[in-house]
Coordinates of N, CA and C in Angstrom, one line a residue:
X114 N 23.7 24.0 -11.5 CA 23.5 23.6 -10.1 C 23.0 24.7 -9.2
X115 N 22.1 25.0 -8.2 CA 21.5 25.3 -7.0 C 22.7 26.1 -6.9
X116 N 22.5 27.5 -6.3 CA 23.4 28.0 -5.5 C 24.1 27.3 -4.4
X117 N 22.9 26.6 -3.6 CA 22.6 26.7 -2.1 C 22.8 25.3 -1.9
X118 N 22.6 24.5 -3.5 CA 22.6 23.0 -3.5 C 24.5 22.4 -2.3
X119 N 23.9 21.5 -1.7 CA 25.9 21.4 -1.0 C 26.2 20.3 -1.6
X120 N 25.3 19.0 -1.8 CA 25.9 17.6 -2.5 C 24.8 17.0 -3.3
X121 N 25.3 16.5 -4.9 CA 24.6 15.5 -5.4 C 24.2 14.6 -5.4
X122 N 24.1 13.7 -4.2 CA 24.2 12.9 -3.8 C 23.3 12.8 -2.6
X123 N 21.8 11.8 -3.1 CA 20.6 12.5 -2.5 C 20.0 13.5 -1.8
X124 N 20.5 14.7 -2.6 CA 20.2 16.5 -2.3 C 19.2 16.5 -1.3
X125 N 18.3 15.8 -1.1 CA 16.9 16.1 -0.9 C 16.7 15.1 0.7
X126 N 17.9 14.5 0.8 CA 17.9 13.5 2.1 C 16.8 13.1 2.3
X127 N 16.3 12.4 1.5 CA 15.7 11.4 1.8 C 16.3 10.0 2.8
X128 N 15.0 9.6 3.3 CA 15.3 8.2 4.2 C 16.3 7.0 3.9
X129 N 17.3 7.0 3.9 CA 18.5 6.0 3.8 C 18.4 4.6 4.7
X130 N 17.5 4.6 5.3 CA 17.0 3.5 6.0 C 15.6 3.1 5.9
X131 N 15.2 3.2 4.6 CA 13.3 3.1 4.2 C 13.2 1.6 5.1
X132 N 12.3 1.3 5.7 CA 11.7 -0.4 5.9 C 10.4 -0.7 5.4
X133 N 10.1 0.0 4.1 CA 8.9 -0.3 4.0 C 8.4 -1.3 3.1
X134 N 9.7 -2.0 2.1 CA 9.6 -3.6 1.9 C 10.3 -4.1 2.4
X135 N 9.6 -5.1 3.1 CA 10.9 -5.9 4.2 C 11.8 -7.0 3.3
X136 N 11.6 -7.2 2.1 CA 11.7 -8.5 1.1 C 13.1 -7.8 1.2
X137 N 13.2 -6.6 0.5 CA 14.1 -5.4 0.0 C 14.9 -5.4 1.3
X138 N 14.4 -4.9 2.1 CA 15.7 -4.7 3.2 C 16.2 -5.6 3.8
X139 N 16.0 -7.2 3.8 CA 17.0 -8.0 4.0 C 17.8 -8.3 2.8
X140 N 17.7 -7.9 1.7 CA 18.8 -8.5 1.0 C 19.2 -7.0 0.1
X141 N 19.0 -5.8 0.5 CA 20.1 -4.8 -0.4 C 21.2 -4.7 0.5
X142 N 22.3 -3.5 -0.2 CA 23.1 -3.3 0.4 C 22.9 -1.8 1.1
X143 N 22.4 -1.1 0.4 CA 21.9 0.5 0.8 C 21.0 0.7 -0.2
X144 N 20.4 1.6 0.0 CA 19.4 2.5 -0.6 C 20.0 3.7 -1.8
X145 N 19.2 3.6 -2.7 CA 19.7 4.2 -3.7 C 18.7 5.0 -3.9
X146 N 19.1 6.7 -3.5 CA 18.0 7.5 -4.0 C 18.5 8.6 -5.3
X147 N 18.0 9.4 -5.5 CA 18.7 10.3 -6.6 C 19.9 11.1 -6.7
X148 N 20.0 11.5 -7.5 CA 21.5 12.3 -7.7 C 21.5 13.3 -9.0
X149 N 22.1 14.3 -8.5 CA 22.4 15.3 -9.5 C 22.1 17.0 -9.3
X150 N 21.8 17.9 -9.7 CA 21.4 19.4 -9.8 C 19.9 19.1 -9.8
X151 N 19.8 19.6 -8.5 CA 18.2 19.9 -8.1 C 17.6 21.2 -9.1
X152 N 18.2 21.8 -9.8 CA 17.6 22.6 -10.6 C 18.0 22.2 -11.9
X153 N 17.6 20.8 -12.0 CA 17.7 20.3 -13.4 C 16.4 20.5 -14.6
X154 N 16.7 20.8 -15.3 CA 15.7 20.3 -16.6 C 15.5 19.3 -17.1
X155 N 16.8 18.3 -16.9 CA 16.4 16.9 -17.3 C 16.6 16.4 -16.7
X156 N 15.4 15.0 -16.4 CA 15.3 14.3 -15.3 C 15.5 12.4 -15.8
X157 N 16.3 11.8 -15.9 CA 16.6 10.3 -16.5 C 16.4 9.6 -15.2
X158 N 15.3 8.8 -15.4 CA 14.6 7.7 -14.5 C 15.2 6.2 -15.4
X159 N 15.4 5.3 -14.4 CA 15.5 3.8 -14.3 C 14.6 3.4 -13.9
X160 N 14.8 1.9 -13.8 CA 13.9 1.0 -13.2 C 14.0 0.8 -11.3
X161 N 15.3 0.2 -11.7 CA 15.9 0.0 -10.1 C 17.6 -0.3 -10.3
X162 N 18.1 0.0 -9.1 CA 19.9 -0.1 -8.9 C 20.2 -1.1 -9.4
X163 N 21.4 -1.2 -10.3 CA 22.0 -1.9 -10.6 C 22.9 -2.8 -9.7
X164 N 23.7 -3.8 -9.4 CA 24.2 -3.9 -8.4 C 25.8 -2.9 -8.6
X165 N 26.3 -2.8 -9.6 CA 26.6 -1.8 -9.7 C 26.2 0.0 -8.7
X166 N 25.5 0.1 -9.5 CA 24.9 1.7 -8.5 C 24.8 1.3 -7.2
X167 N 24.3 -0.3 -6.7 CA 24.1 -0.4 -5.2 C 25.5 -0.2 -4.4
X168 N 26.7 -0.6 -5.4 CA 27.5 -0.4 -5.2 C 28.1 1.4 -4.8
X169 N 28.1 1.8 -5.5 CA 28.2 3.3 -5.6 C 27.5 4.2 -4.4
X170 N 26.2 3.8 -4.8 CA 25.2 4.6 -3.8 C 24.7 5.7 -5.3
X171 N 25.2 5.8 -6.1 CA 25.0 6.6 -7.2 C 24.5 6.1 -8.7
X172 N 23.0 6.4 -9.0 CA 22.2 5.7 -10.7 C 23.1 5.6 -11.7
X173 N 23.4 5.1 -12.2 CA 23.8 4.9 -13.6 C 25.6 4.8 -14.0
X174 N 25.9 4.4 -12.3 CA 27.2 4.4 -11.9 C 28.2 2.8 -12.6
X175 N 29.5 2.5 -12.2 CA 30.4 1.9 -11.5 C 30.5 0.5 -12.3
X176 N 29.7 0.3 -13.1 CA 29.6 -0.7 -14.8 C 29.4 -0.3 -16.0
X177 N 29.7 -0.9 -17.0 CA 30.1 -1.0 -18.5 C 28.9 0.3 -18.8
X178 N 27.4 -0.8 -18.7 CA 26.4 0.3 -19.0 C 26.1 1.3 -18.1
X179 N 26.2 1.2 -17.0 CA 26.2 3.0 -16.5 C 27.3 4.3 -17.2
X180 N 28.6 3.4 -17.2 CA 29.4 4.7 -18.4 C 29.1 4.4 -19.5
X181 N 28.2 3.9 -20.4 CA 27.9 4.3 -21.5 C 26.7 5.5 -21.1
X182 N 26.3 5.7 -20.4 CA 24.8 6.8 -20.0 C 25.8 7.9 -19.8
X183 N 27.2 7.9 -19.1 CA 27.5 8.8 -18.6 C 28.1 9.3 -19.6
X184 N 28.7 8.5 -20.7 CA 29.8 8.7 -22.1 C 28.8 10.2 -22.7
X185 N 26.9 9.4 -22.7 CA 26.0 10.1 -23.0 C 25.9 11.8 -22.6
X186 N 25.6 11.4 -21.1 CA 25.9 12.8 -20.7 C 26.3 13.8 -20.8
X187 N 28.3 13.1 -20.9 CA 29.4 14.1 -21.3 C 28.8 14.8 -22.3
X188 N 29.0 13.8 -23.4 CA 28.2 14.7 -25.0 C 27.3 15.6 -25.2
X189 N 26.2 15.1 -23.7 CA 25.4 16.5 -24.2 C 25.5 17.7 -23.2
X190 N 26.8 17.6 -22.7 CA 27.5 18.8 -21.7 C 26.6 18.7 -20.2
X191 N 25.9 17.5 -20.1 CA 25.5 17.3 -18.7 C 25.9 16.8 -17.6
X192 N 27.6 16.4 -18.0 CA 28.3 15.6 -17.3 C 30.0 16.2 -17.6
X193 N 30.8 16.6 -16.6 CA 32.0 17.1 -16.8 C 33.2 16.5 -15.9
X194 N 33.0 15.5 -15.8 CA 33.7 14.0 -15.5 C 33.5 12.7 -16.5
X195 N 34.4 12.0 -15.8 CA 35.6 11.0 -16.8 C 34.1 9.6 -16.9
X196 N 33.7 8.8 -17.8 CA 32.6 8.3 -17.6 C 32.2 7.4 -16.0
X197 N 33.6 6.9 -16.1 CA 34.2 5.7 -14.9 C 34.0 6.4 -13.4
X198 N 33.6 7.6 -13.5 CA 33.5 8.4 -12.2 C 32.4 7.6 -11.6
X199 N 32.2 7.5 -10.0 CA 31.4 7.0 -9.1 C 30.5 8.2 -8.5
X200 N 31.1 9.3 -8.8 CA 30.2 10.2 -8.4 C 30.3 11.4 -9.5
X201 N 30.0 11.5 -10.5 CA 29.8 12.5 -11.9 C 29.6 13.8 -11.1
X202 N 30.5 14.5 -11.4 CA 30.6 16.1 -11.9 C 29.5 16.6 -12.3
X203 N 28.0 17.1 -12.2 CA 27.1 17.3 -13.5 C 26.6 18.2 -13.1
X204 N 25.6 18.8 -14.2 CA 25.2 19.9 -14.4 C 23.7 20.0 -15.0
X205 N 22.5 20.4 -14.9 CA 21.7 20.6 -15.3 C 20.2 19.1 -15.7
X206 N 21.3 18.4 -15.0 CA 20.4 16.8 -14.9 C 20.4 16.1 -13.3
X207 N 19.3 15.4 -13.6 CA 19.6 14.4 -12.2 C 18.9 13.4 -12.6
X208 N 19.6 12.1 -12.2 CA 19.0 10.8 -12.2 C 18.7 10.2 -11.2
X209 N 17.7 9.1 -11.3 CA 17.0 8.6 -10.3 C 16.3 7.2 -11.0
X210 N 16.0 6.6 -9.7 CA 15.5 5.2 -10.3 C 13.4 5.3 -9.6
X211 N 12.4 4.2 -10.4 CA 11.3 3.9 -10.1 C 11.8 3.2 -8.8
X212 N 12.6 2.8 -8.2 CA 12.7 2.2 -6.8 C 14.0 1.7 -6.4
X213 N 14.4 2.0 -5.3 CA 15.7 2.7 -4.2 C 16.1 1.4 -4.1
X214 N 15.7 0.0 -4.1 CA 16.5 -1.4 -3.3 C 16.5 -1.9 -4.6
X215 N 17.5 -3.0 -4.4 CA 18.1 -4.2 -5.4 C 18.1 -5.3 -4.6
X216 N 17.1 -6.2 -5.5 CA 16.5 -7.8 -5.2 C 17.9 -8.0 -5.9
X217 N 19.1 -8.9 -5.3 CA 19.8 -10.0 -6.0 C 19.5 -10.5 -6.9
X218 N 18.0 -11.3 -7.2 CA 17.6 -12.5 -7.8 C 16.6 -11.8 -8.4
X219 N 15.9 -11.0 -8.5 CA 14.8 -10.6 -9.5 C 14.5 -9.1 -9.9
X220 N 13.9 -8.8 -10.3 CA 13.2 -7.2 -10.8 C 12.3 -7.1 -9.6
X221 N 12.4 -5.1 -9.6 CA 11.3 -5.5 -8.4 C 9.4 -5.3 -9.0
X222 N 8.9 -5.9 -8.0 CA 7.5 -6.4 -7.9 C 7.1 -5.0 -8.2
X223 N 5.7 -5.0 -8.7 CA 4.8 -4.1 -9.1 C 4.2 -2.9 -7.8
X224 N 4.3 -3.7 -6.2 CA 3.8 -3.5 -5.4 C 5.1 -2.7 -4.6
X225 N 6.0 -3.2 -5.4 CA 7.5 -2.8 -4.6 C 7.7 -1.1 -5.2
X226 N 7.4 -1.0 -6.6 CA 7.4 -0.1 -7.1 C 6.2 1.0 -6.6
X227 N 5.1 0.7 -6.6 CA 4.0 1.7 -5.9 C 4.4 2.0 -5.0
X228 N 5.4 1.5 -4.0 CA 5.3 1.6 -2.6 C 6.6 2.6 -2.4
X229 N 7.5 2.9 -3.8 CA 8.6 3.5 -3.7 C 7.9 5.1 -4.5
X230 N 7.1 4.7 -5.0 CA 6.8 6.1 -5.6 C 6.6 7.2 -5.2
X231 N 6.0 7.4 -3.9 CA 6.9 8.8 -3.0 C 7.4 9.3 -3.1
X232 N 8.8 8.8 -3.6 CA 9.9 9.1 -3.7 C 10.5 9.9 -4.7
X233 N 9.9 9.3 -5.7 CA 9.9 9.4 -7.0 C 9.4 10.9 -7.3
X234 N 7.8 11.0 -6.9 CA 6.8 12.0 -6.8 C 7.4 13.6 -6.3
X235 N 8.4 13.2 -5.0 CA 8.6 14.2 -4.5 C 10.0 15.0 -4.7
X236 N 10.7 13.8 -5.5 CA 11.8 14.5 -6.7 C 11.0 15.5 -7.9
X237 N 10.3 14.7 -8.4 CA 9.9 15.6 -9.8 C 9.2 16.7 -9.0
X238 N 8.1 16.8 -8.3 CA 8.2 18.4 -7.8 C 8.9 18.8 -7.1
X239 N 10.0 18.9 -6.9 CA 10.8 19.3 -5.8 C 11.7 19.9 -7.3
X240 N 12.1 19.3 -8.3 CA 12.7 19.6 -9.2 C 12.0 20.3 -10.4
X241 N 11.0 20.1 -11.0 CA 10.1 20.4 -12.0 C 10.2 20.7 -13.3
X242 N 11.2 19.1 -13.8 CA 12.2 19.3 -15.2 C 11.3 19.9 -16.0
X243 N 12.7 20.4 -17.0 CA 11.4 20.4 -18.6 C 11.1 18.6 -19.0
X244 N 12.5 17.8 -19.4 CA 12.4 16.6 -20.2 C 12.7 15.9 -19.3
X245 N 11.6 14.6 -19.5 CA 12.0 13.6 -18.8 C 12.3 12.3 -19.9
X246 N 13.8 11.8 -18.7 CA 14.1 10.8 -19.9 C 13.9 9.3 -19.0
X247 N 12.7 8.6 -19.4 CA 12.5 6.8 -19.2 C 13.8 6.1 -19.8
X248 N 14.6 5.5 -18.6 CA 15.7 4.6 -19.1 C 14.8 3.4 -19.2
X249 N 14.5 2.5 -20.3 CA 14.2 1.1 -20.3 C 12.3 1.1 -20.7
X250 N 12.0 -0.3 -20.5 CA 10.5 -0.3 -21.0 C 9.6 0.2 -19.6
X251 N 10.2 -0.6 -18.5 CA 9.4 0.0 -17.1 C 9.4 1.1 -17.0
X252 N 10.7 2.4 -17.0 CA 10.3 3.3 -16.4 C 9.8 4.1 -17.5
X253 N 9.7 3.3 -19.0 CA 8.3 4.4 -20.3 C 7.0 3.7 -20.0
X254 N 7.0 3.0 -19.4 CA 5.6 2.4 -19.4 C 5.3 2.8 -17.5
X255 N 5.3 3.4 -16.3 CA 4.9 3.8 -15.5 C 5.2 5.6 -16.0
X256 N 6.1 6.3 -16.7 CA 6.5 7.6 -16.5 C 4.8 7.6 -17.9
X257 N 4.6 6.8 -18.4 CA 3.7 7.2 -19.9 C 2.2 7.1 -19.0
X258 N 2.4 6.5 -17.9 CA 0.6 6.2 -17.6 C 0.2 7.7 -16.5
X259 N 1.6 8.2 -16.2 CA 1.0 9.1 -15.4 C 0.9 10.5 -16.2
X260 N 1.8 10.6 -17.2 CA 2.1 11.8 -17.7 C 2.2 11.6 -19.7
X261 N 1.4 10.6 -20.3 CA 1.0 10.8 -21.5 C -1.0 10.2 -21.6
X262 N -1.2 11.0 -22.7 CA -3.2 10.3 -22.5 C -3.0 8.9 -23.4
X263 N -2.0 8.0 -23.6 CA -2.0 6.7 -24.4 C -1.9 5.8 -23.2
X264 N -2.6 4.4 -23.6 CA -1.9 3.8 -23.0 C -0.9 3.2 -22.5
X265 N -0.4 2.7 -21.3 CA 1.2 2.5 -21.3 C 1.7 0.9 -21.4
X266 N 0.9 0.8 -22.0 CA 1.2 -0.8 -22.8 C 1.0 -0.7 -24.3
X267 N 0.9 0.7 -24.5 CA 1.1 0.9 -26.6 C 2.7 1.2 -26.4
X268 N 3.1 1.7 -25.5 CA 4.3 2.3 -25.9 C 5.7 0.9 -26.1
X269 N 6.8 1.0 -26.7 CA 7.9 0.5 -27.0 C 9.2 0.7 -26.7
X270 N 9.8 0.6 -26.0 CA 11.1 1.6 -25.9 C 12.2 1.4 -27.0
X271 N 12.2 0.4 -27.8 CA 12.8 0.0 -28.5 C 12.2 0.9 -29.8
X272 N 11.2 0.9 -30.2 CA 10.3 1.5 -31.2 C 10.4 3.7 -30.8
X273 N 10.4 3.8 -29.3 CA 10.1 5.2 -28.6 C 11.4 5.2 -28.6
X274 N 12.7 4.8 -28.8 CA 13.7 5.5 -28.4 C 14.5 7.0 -28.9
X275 N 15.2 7.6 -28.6 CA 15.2 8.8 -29.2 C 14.3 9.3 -29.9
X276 N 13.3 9.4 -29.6 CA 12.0 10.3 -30.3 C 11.2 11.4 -28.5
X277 N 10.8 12.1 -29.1 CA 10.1 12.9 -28.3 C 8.5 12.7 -28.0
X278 N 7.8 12.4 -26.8 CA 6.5 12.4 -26.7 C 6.3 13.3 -25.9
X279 N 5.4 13.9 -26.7 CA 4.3 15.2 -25.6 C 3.8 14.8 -25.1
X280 N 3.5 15.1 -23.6 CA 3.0 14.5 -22.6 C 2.3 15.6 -21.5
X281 N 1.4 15.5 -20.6 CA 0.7 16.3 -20.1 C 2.1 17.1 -19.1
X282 N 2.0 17.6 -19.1 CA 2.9 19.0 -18.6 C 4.9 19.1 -18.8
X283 N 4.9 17.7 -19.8 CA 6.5 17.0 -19.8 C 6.3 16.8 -20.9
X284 N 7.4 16.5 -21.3 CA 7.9 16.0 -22.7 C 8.9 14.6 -21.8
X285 N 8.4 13.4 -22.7 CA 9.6 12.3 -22.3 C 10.0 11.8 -24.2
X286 N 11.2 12.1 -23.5 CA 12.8 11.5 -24.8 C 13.2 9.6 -24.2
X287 N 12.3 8.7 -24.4 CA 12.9 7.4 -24.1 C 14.3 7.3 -24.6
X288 N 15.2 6.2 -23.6 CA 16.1 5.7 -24.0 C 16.1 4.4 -23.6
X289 N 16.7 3.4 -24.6 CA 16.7 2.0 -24.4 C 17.5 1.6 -23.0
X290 N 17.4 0.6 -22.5 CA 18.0 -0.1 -21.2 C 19.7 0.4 -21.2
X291 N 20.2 0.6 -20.5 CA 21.6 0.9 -20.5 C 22.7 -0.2 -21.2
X292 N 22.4 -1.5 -20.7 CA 23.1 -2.5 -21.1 C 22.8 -3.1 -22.5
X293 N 21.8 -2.5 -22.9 CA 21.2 -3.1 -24.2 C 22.0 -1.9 -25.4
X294 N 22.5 -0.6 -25.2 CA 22.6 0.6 -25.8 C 23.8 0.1 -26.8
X295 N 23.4 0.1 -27.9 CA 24.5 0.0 -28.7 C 25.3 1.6 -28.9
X296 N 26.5 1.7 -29.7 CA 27.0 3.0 -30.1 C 26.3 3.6 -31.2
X297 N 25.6 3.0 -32.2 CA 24.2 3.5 -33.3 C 23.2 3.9 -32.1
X298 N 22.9 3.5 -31.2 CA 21.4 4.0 -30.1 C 22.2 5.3 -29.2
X299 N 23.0 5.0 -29.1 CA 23.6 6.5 -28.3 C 24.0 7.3 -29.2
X300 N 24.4 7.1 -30.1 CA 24.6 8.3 -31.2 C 23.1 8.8 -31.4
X301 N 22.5 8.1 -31.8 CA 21.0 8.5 -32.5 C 20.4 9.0 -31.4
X302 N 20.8 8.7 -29.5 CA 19.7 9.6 -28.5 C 20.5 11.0 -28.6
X303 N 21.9 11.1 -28.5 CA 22.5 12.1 -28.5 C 22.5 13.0 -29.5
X304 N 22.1 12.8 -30.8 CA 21.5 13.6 -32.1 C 20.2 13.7 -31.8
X305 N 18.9 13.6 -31.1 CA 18.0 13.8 -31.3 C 17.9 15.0 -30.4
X306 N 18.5 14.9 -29.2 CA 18.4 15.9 -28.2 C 19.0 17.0 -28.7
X307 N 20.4 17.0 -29.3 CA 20.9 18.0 -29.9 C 19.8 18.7 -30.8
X308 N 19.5 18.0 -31.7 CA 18.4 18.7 -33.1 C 17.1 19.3 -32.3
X309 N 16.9 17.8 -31.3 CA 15.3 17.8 -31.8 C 14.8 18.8 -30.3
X310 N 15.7 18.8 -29.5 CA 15.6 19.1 -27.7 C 16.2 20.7 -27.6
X311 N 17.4 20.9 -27.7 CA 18.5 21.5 -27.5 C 18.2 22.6 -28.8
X312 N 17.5 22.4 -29.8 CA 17.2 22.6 -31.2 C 15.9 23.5 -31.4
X313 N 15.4 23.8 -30.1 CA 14.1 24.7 -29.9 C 14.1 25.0 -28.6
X314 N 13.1 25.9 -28.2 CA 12.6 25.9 -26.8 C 11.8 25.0 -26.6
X315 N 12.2 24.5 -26.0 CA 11.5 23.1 -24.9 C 11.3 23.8 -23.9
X316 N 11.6 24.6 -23.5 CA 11.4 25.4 -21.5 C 9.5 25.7 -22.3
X317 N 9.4 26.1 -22.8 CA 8.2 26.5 -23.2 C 6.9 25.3 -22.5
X318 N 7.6 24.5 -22.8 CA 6.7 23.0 -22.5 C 6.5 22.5 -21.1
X319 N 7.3 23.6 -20.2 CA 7.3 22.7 -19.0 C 5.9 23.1 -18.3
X320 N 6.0 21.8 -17.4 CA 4.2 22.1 -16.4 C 5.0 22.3 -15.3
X321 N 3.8 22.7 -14.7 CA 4.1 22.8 -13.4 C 2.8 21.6 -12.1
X322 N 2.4 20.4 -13.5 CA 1.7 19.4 -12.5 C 2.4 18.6 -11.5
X323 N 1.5 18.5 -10.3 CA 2.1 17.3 -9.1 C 1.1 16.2 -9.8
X324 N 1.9 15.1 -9.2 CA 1.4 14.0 -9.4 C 0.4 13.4 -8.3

């Protein structure tokens, strides 16, 4: 963590009153922006809040599948709280979602997502991980079109998970959807990062591109 850092819990103060989908701001509860050590190396992106996290105010919080991410964490010493925590203890990571509001009733729109990426943009350089980890197929398929030369409709999250892709100035380690994560898929992301991450210099790899 930042010397200077004072709270996890959107470090970077961002706008907690965005109105720039109006669809979104009559039906969330709050705004869900990032969390964690601004001087992280690893950066774990979502799609969007769970009603869970909307609950929290905090990604990957306050349900079954958010502590299974956090069970993850622990294990790889980037989390030093109990999983069930609403606000994790952590170290050397920060998570964040492709976009801050939760639709009740649907995923958000393509247009909802462009429109949150600001946000997104001005975490990763504000932060400038080595590894970035895509939770689910959305956030490997928008984190692959800006920062791998494939297309982001070859990729699989199901097929990409726990494996490593070199990517223009990042390395992304996919992980399958939180709620989908069996105890074989979290063993296998947590052995990969150990061997394959934690297992060499990866700092070697980092860029220093804006998006």
């Amino acid at each position: 963590m930042d010397a200077h850092q004072r709270q996890f819990r959107n470090p970077f103060s961002m706008d907690t009153d965005c109105t720039n989908c109006s669809a979104l701001c009559e039906t969330r509860e709050q705004v869900v922006h990032g969390y964690g050590d601004v001087g992280a190396e690893f950066l774990f992106v979502g799609e969007a809040p769970t009603a869970a996290a909307e609950r929290t105010g905090v990604p990957f919080t306050g349900d079954e599948a958010g502590q299974r991410v956090q069970r993850i964490l622990g294990d790889l010493g980037f989390v030093r709280s109990e999983p069930d925590a609403d606000e994790p203890d952590v170290q050397n990571v920060f998570f964040t979602y492709l976009t801050r509001c939760r639709h009740p009733d649907r995923g958000p729109t393509d247009n909802e997502v462009a429109t949150c990426e600001p946000y997104l943009n001005a975490e990763i350089r504000m932060i400038n991980p080595h590894i970035i980890v895509p939770v689910g197929q959305a956030a490997l398929e928008a984190l692959a079109f800006d920062y791998t030369t494939r297309a982001a409709d070859s990729f699989d999250v199901d097929a990409e998970h726990a494996t490593t892709i070199r990517g223009r100035g990042f390395e992304l380690v996919p992980m399958k959807e939180p709620e989908r994560l069996t105890d074989a898929d979290a063993e296998a992301f947590v052995e990969h990062v150990r061997e394959s991450v934690f297992g060499r210099d990866y700092r070697q790899t980092k860029g220093r591109q804006s998006r």
